[in-house]
Amino acid sequence: MHIFFNNNIKKEVNRGKLIKGDKVKKIKVIIDYEEKSFCRLFQYCSIIESISFIKFTRNNITDMSFMFNGCSSLKEINFYNFNTDNVTDMCYMFNECGLLNKLDLSKFNTEKVFDMQYMFGGCNKLKEINLSNFNTENVKNMNRMFKDCYSINYLPINNFNTSKAEEMKEMFYYCKSLKNIDLSNFNTSKVQNMTSMFVGCPNEIIAKIKNSYKNFTDDAFTLPKIDYDEEIIGCVPPPFDSDDDI
């Protein structure tokens, strides 16, 4: 893979330089080598403001968990050339990308993904998201998927297939700007935990859900008892070294 600063095609960088230093307006990424994991690829790269994938010639990537986790300055990602055909894990992918306000994921192929927990957690400036082609038929874990997405007022999830979902804890926790949500296709027959799924959502949204849908249990609308020993299900990243080459 090749990563270039601000259109400079002569200077490639390593991981540590993307974490500390002056802000970088844009980086361009070329994917042209055999690799199966992009886990934590840009994790905590707090100086990047914009990422564009300009060439993506491989389709063998299976892991994109934590890929942009903690990119606290990131405002824009261009996914026009991006391949997710064989990805199975997207947990924490955009977690804590606090300045992103728009995501177009319409070209994402998610038919093999089984873990989406915390995928957009902490994206508190996110106002617009395109999930029109999301295939969630194999997703088992949706815990905290949209947790603390404070600014979003509409979630286009009416096409979600949740027939295999087992975990939905705090899925929409404190989506406090929500004005519309369509859960008509939500199948919760296999869900084992939906605690606090809608806690922090506007009262009118909660009332609408309670009146319109009967497949959400009472604990989906209430705060849980504090469990300091709670285990995060799956999705544990490998040890992180800021000097790793990318």
XYZ file of C-alpha atoms in Angstrom, residues 31-137:
107
model
C -4.107 -0.516 -2.373
C -2.082 -2.767 -4.641
C -0.675 -5.573 -2.529
C -1.837 -8.840 -0.992
C -3.161 -8.311 2.504
C -6.071 -9.818 4.422
C -6.365 -7.410 7.304
C -6.816 -3.654 7.512
C -7.552 -3.899 11.227
C -6.550 -0.596 12.937
C -4.966 0.621 9.687
C -5.506 4.315 10.533
C -6.400 3.884 14.213
C -5.681 7.045 16.254
C -4.276 8.834 13.193
C -5.442 12.094 14.666
C -3.742 14.461 12.208
C -5.627 13.365 9.071
C -8.550 15.486 7.854
C -9.348 13.758 4.540
C -8.714 10.280 3.067
C -9.263 9.272 -0.564
C -8.922 5.733 -1.845
C -7.827 6.335 -5.416
C -6.941 2.764 -6.347
C -8.049 -0.505 -4.782
C -7.041 -3.508 -6.864
C -7.411 -6.219 -4.216
C -10.545 -7.964 -3.006
C -8.965 -10.262 -0.439
C -9.377 -8.021 2.620
C -11.424 -9.758 5.328
C -10.909 -7.531 8.389
C -11.616 -3.789 8.570
C -12.274 -3.594 12.299
C -10.963 -0.433 14.036
C -9.817 0.801 10.624
C -10.495 4.509 11.307
C -11.042 4.206 15.049
C -10.159 7.408 16.892
C -9.416 9.502 13.799
C -10.510 12.550 15.716
C -9.690 15.129 13.000
C -11.097 13.184 10.069
C -13.801 15.136 8.231
C -14.045 13.341 4.895
C -13.517 9.857 3.430
C -13.813 9.144 -0.279
C -14.784 5.516 -0.874
C -15.248 5.679 -4.642
C -12.517 3.067 -5.132
C -12.939 0.714 -2.227
C -13.529 -3.029 -2.068
C -15.327 -4.765 0.786
C -16.472 -7.890 -1.074
C -14.860 -10.359 1.349
C -14.885 -8.360 4.569
C -16.366 -10.185 7.565
C -15.553 -7.776 10.401
C -16.356 -4.042 10.492
C -16.628 -3.534 14.251
C -15.396 -0.134 15.513
C -14.612 0.814 11.904
C -15.555 4.508 12.302
C -15.754 4.599 16.087
C -14.959 8.021 17.612
C -14.589 9.773 14.260
C -16.029 12.803 15.963
C -15.777 15.302 13.089
C -17.250 13.211 10.277
C -20.571 14.739 9.245
C -21.282 12.700 6.118
C -20.636 9.101 5.039
C -21.527 7.599 1.690
C -21.256 3.824 2.049
C -23.575 3.049 -0.856
C -20.844 1.078 -2.616
C -20.067 -1.120 0.375
C -20.695 -4.837 -0.086
C -21.449 -6.136 3.410
C -23.029 -9.493 2.611
C -20.291 -11.423 4.478
C -20.005 -9.146 7.509
C -20.982 -10.684 10.855
C -19.821 -8.005 13.308
C -20.870 -4.325 13.178
C -20.724 -3.452 16.874
C -19.622 0.135 17.554
C -19.270 0.636 13.788
C -20.396 4.284 14.013
C -20.172 4.701 17.792
C -19.193 8.176 18.887
C -19.677 9.756 15.459
C -21.387 12.620 17.230
C -21.222 15.110 14.318
C -22.564 12.652 11.740
C -25.664 14.103 10.083
C -25.973 12.150 6.847
C -25.237 8.498 6.117
C -25.994 6.434 3.017
C -26.560 2.757 3.841
C -28.753 2.062 0.833
C -26.900 -1.088 -0.246
C -26.082 -2.436 3.200
C -26.690 -6.183 3.411
C -26.911 -7.213 7.053
C -28.279 -10.719 6.592
